[in-house]
PDB file of C-alpha atoms in Angstrom:
ATOM      1  CA  UNK A  12      51.600 101.931  77.992  1.00  0.00           C
ATOM      2  CA  UNK A  13      50.863  98.230  77.784  1.00  0.00           C
ATOM      3  CA  UNK A  14      52.748  96.465  75.002  1.00  0.00           C
ATOM      4  CA  UNK A  15      50.366  93.530  74.769  1.00  0.00           C
ATOM      5  CA  UNK A  16      50.700  89.795  74.424  1.00  0.00           C
ATOM      6  CA  UNK A  17      52.244  88.236  71.366  1.00  0.00           C
ATOM      7  CA  UNK A  18      52.439  84.667  70.150  1.00  0.00           C
ATOM      8  CA  UNK A  19      55.177  85.209  67.591  1.00  0.00           C
ATOM      9  CA  UNK A  20      57.598  87.768  69.011  1.00  0.00           C
ATOM     10  CA  UNK A  21      55.901  90.835  67.538  1.00  0.00           C
ATOM     11  CA  UNK A  22      58.368  93.402  66.391  1.00  0.00           C
ATOM     12  CA  UNK A  23      59.821  95.774  68.946  1.00  0.00           C
ATOM     13  CA  UNK A  24      60.419  98.159  66.068  1.00  0.00           C
ATOM     14  CA  UNK A  25      56.691  98.589  65.434  1.00  0.00           C
ATOM     15  CA  UNK A  26      56.021  99.156  69.128  1.00  0.00           C
ATOM     16  CA  UNK A  27      58.896 101.669  69.342  1.00  0.00           C
ATOM     17  CA  UNK A  28      57.635 103.564  66.267  1.00  0.00           C
ATOM     18  CA  UNK A  29      54.127 103.775  67.718  1.00  0.00           C
ATOM     19  CA  UNK A  30      55.531 104.922  71.052  1.00  0.00           C
ATOM     20  CA  UNK A  31      57.651 107.575  69.337  1.00  0.00           C
ATOM     21  CA  UNK A  32      54.563 108.906  67.549  1.00  0.00           C
ATOM     22  CA  UNK A  33      52.495 108.863  70.768  1.00  0.00           C
ATOM     23  CA  UNK A  34      55.366 110.413  72.754  1.00  0.00           C
ATOM     24  CA  UNK A  35      55.549 113.335  70.356  1.00  0.00           C
ATOM     25  CA  UNK A  36      51.824 113.967  70.863  1.00  0.00           C
ATOM     26  CA  UNK A  37      52.083 113.508  74.631  1.00  0.00           C
ATOM     27  CA  UNK A  38      55.055 115.827  74.887  1.00  0.00           C
ATOM     28  CA  UNK A  39      53.040 118.677  73.416  1.00  0.00           C
ATOM     29  CA  UNK A  40      50.520 118.211  76.224  1.00  0.00           C
ATOM     30  CA  UNK A  41      53.163 117.906  78.958  1.00  0.00           C
ATOM     31  CA  UNK A  42      52.491 114.184  79.416  1.00  0.00           C
ATOM     32  CA  UNK A  43      55.103 111.475  79.939  1.00  0.00           C
ATOM     33  CA  UNK A  44      54.225 107.978  78.731  1.00  0.00           C
ATOM     34  CA  UNK A  45      55.447 105.005  80.749  1.00  0.00           C
ATOM     35  CA  UNK A  46      56.398 101.553  79.490  1.00  0.00           C
ATOM     36  CA  UNK A  47      55.788  98.838  82.080  1.00  0.00           C
ATOM     37  CA  UNK A  48      57.630  95.506  81.937  1.00  0.00           C
ATOM     38  CA  UNK A  49      55.460  92.584  83.119  1.00  0.00           C
ATOM     39  CA  UNK A  50      57.090  89.354  84.291  1.00  0.00           C
ATOM     40  CA  UNK A  51      56.870  86.159  82.219  1.00  0.00           C
ATOM     41  CA  UNK A  52      55.390  84.091  85.046  1.00  0.00           C
ATOM     42  CA  UNK A  53      52.219  86.176  85.297  1.00  0.00           C
ATOM     43  CA  UNK A  54      52.095  87.331  81.661  1.00  0.00           C
ATOM     44  CA  UNK A  55      53.633  84.730  79.362  1.00  0.00           C
ATOM     45  CA  UNK A  56      54.101  86.126  75.871  1.00  0.00           C
ATOM     46  CA  UNK A  57      54.090  89.790  76.922  1.00  0.00           C
ATOM     47  CA  UNK A  58      56.237  91.848  74.544  1.00  0.00           C
ATOM     48  CA  UNK A  59      58.129  93.657  77.346  1.00  0.00           C
ATOM     49  CA  UNK A  60      58.924  90.942  79.925  1.00  0.00           C
ATOM     50  CA  UNK A  61      61.887  92.624  81.654  1.00  0.00           C
ATOM     51  CA  UNK A  62      63.761  95.884  82.072  1.00  0.00           C
ATOM     52  CA  UNK A  63      66.424  94.945  79.517  1.00  0.00           C
ATOM     53  CA  UNK A  64      63.742  94.790  76.830  1.00  0.00           C
ATOM     54  CA  UNK A  65      62.075  97.957  78.131  1.00  0.00           C
ATOM     55  CA  UNK A  66      65.329  99.936  78.059  1.00  0.00           C
ATOM     56  CA  UNK A  67      66.090  98.692  74.562  1.00  0.00           C
ATOM     57  CA  UNK A  68      62.652  99.881  73.398  1.00  0.00           C
ATOM     58  CA  UNK A  69      63.028 103.231  75.179  1.00  0.00           C
ATOM     59  CA  UNK A  70      66.375 103.699  73.429  1.00  0.00           C
ATOM     60  CA  UNK A  71      64.677 103.068  70.076  1.00  0.00           C
ATOM     61  CA  UNK A  72      61.905 105.538  70.954  1.00  0.00           C
ATOM     62  CA  UNK A  73      64.513 108.164  71.780  1.00  0.00           C
ATOM     63  CA  UNK A  74      62.175 110.483  73.692  1.00  0.00           C
ATOM     64  CA  UNK A  75      63.550 110.446  77.273  1.00  0.00           C
ATOM     65  CA  UNK A  76      61.452 113.445  78.314  1.00  0.00           C
ATOM     66  CA  UNK A  77      58.131 111.988  77.164  1.00  0.00           C
ATOM     67  CA  UNK A  78      58.560 108.188  77.232  1.00  0.00           C
ATOM     68  CA  UNK A  79      60.100 106.527  80.277  1.00  0.00           C
ATOM     69  CA  UNK A  80      59.993 103.429  82.451  1.00  0.00           C
ATOM     70  CA  UNK A  81      57.233 102.514  84.865  1.00  0.00           C
ATOM     71  CA  UNK A  82      59.103 100.580  87.519  1.00  0.00           C
ATOM     72  CA  UNK A  83      56.728  98.050  89.067  1.00  0.00           C
ATOM     73  CA  UNK A  84      58.663  96.550  91.965  1.00  0.00           C
ATOM     74  CA  UNK A  85      56.453  93.458  92.031  1.00  0.00           C
ATOM     75  CA  UNK A  86      57.291  92.568  88.430  1.00  0.00           C
ATOM     76  CA  UNK A  87      60.927  93.558  88.937  1.00  0.00           C
ATOM     77  CA  UNK A  88      61.292  91.238  91.946  1.00  0.00           C
ATOM     78  CA  UNK A  89      59.624  88.318  90.154  1.00  0.00           C
ATOM     79  CA  UNK A  90      61.587  88.711  86.925  1.00  0.00           C
ATOM     80  CA  UNK A  91      64.979  90.039  88.030  1.00  0.00           C
ATOM     81  CA  UNK A  92      65.268  90.286  91.823  1.00  0.00           C
ATOM     82  CA  UNK A  93      68.029  92.375  93.473  1.00  0.00           C
ATOM     83  CA  UNK A  94      65.647  95.300  93.953  1.00  0.00           C
ATOM     84  CA  UNK A  95      68.079  97.744  95.567  1.00  0.00           C
ATOM     85  CA  UNK A  96      70.677  97.430  92.830  1.00  0.00           C
ATOM     86  CA  UNK A  97      68.073  97.454  90.078  1.00  0.00           C
ATOM     87  CA  UNK A  98      66.433 100.581  91.501  1.00  0.00           C
ATOM     88  CA  UNK A  99      69.828 102.319  91.440  1.00  0.00           C
ATOM     89  CA  UNK A 100      70.387 101.192  87.839  1.00  0.00           C
ATOM     90  CA  UNK A 101      66.903 101.978  86.544  1.00  0.00           C
ATOM     91  CA  UNK A 102      65.903 105.144  88.393  1.00  0.00           C
ATOM     92  CA  UNK A 103      67.466 107.486  85.797  1.00  0.00           C
ATOM     93  CA  UNK A 104      65.022 106.009  83.241  1.00  0.00           C
ATOM     94  CA  UNK A 105      61.996 105.930  85.569  1.00  0.00           C
ATOM     95  CA  UNK A 106      58.959 108.214  85.618  1.00  0.00           C
ATOM     96  CA  UNK A 107      56.736 106.223  87.994  1.00  0.00           C
ATOM     97  CA  UNK A 108      57.190 103.532  90.658  1.00  0.00           C
ATOM     98  CA  UNK A 109      54.569 100.958  91.651  1.00  0.00           C
ATOM     99  CA  UNK A 110      54.600  98.469  94.455  1.00  0.00           C
ATOM    100  CA  UNK A 111      52.953  95.232  95.451  1.00  0.00           C
ATOM    101  CA  UNK A 112      54.406  92.352  97.412  1.00  0.00           C
ATOM    102  CA  UNK A 113      55.272  89.025  95.803  1.00  0.00           C
ATOM    103  CA  UNK A 114      54.462  86.218  95.665  1.00  0.00           C
ATOM    104  CA  UNK A 115      50.727  87.038  95.834  1.00  0.00           C
ATOM    105  CA  UNK A 116      50.795  90.675  94.649  1.00  0.00           C
ATOM    106  CA  UNK A 117      49.448  91.737  98.044  1.00  0.00           C
ATOM    107  CA  UNK A 118      49.979  94.854 100.115  1.00  0.00           C
ATOM    108  CA  UNK A 119      53.361  95.663 101.668  1.00  0.00           C
ATOM    109  CA  UNK A 120      53.949  93.602 104.781  1.00  0.00           C
ATOM    110  CA  UNK A 121      52.516  90.407 103.282  1.00  0.00           C
ATOM    111  CA  UNK A 122      55.251  88.887 101.202  1.00  0.00           C
ATOM    112  CA  UNK A 123      58.944  88.607 100.570  1.00  0.00           C
ATOM    113  CA  UNK A 124      59.848  92.281 100.075  1.00  0.00           C
ATOM    114  CA  UNK A 125      60.479  94.787 102.872  1.00  0.00           C
ATOM    115  CA  UNK A 126      59.511  98.096 101.285  1.00  0.00           C
ATOM    116  CA  UNK A 127      60.659 100.527 103.980  1.00  0.00           C
ATOM    117  CA  UNK A 128      64.360 100.309 102.999  1.00  0.00           C
ATOM    118  CA  UNK A 129      63.441 100.563  99.307  1.00  0.00           C
ATOM    119  CA  UNK A 130      61.311 103.671  99.842  1.00  0.00           C
ATOM    120  CA  UNK A 131      64.182 105.205 101.830  1.00  0.00           C
ATOM    121  CA  UNK A 132      66.524 104.327  98.965  1.00  0.00           C
ATOM    122  CA  UNK A 133      64.232 106.129  96.510  1.00  0.00           C
ATOM    123  CA  UNK A 134      64.412 109.196  98.781  1.00  0.00           C
ATOM    124  CA  UNK A 135      68.211 109.010  99.067  1.00  0.00           C
ATOM    125  CA  UNK A 136      68.523 108.728  95.293  1.00  0.00           C
ATOM    126  CA  UNK A 137      66.416 111.869  94.877  1.00  0.00           C
ATOM    127  CA  UNK A 138      63.314 110.297  93.333  1.00  0.00           C
ATOM    128  CA  UNK A 139      60.606 112.969  93.291  1.00  0.00           C
ATOM    129  CA  UNK A 140      57.878 111.123  91.377  1.00  0.00           C
ATOM    130  CA  UNK A 141      54.836 109.297  92.624  1.00  0.00           C
ATOM    131  CA  UNK A 142      54.783 105.821  94.123  1.00  0.00           C
ATOM    132  CA  UNK A 143      51.592 103.981  93.238  1.00  0.00           C
ATOM    133  CA  UNK A 144      50.170 100.931  94.957  1.00  0.00           C
ATOM    134  CA  UNK A 145      48.714  98.302  92.640  1.00  0.00           C
ATOM    135  CA  UNK A 146      48.074  95.237  94.731  1.00  0.00           C
ATOM    136  CA  UNK A 147      45.403  92.701  95.614  1.00  0.00           C
ATOM    137  CA  UNK A 148      44.274  93.529  99.151  1.00  0.00           C
ATOM    138  CA  UNK A 149      44.304  90.494 101.407  1.00  0.00           C
ATOM    139  CA  UNK A 150      41.552  92.068 103.502  1.00  0.00           C
ATOM    140  CA  UNK A 151      39.403  95.206 103.323  1.00  0.00           C
ATOM    141  CA  UNK A 152      40.902  98.165 101.503  1.00  0.00           C
ATOM    142  CA  UNK A 153      41.077 100.182 104.721  1.00  0.00           C
ATOM    143  CA  UNK A 154      42.860  97.396 106.609  1.00  0.00           C
ATOM    144  CA  UNK A 155      45.211  96.764 103.689  1.00  0.00           C
ATOM    145  CA  UNK A 156      46.420 100.374 103.956  1.00  0.00           C
ATOM    146  CA  UNK A 157      47.584  99.949 107.574  1.00  0.00           C
ATOM    147  CA  UNK A 158      51.181  99.484 106.368  1.00  0.00           C
ATOM    148  CA  UNK A 159      51.200 103.126 105.212  1.00  0.00           C
ATOM    149  CA  UNK A 160      50.147 104.628 108.550  1.00  0.00           C
ATOM    150  CA  UNK A 161      52.763 106.976 110.055  1.00  0.00           C
TER     151      UNK A 161
END
């Protein structure tokens, strides 16, 4: 769920109330909503700029089975860094993981993050959800997927 941009610090309470309502509907259909923090550098004014804000909103929603965190490792690295420790801290609140490599939001292998140890950490911590790739390919789509070859 995208929180949207705000010029005047729109109320987290309103967003949390709307999420609670939507989570109750989603729960009945077996769907889990995900709140995604987006870093301030790429999205100035976004209501949920970091995981501290996201966790505070999720606490207000109070629906841990139907409203959780979408952990985008690109945004996490840009806004907070320390990916290994943050993954350990945030995984209990996470329903979905995304990856892209900063600074250019490109595929793994082209940037500052080495994803192999992080993916192994997710396995060791027992993460059973999906890992999505949302990046800007630096080349053709097929070539940009070479990093995932066994």
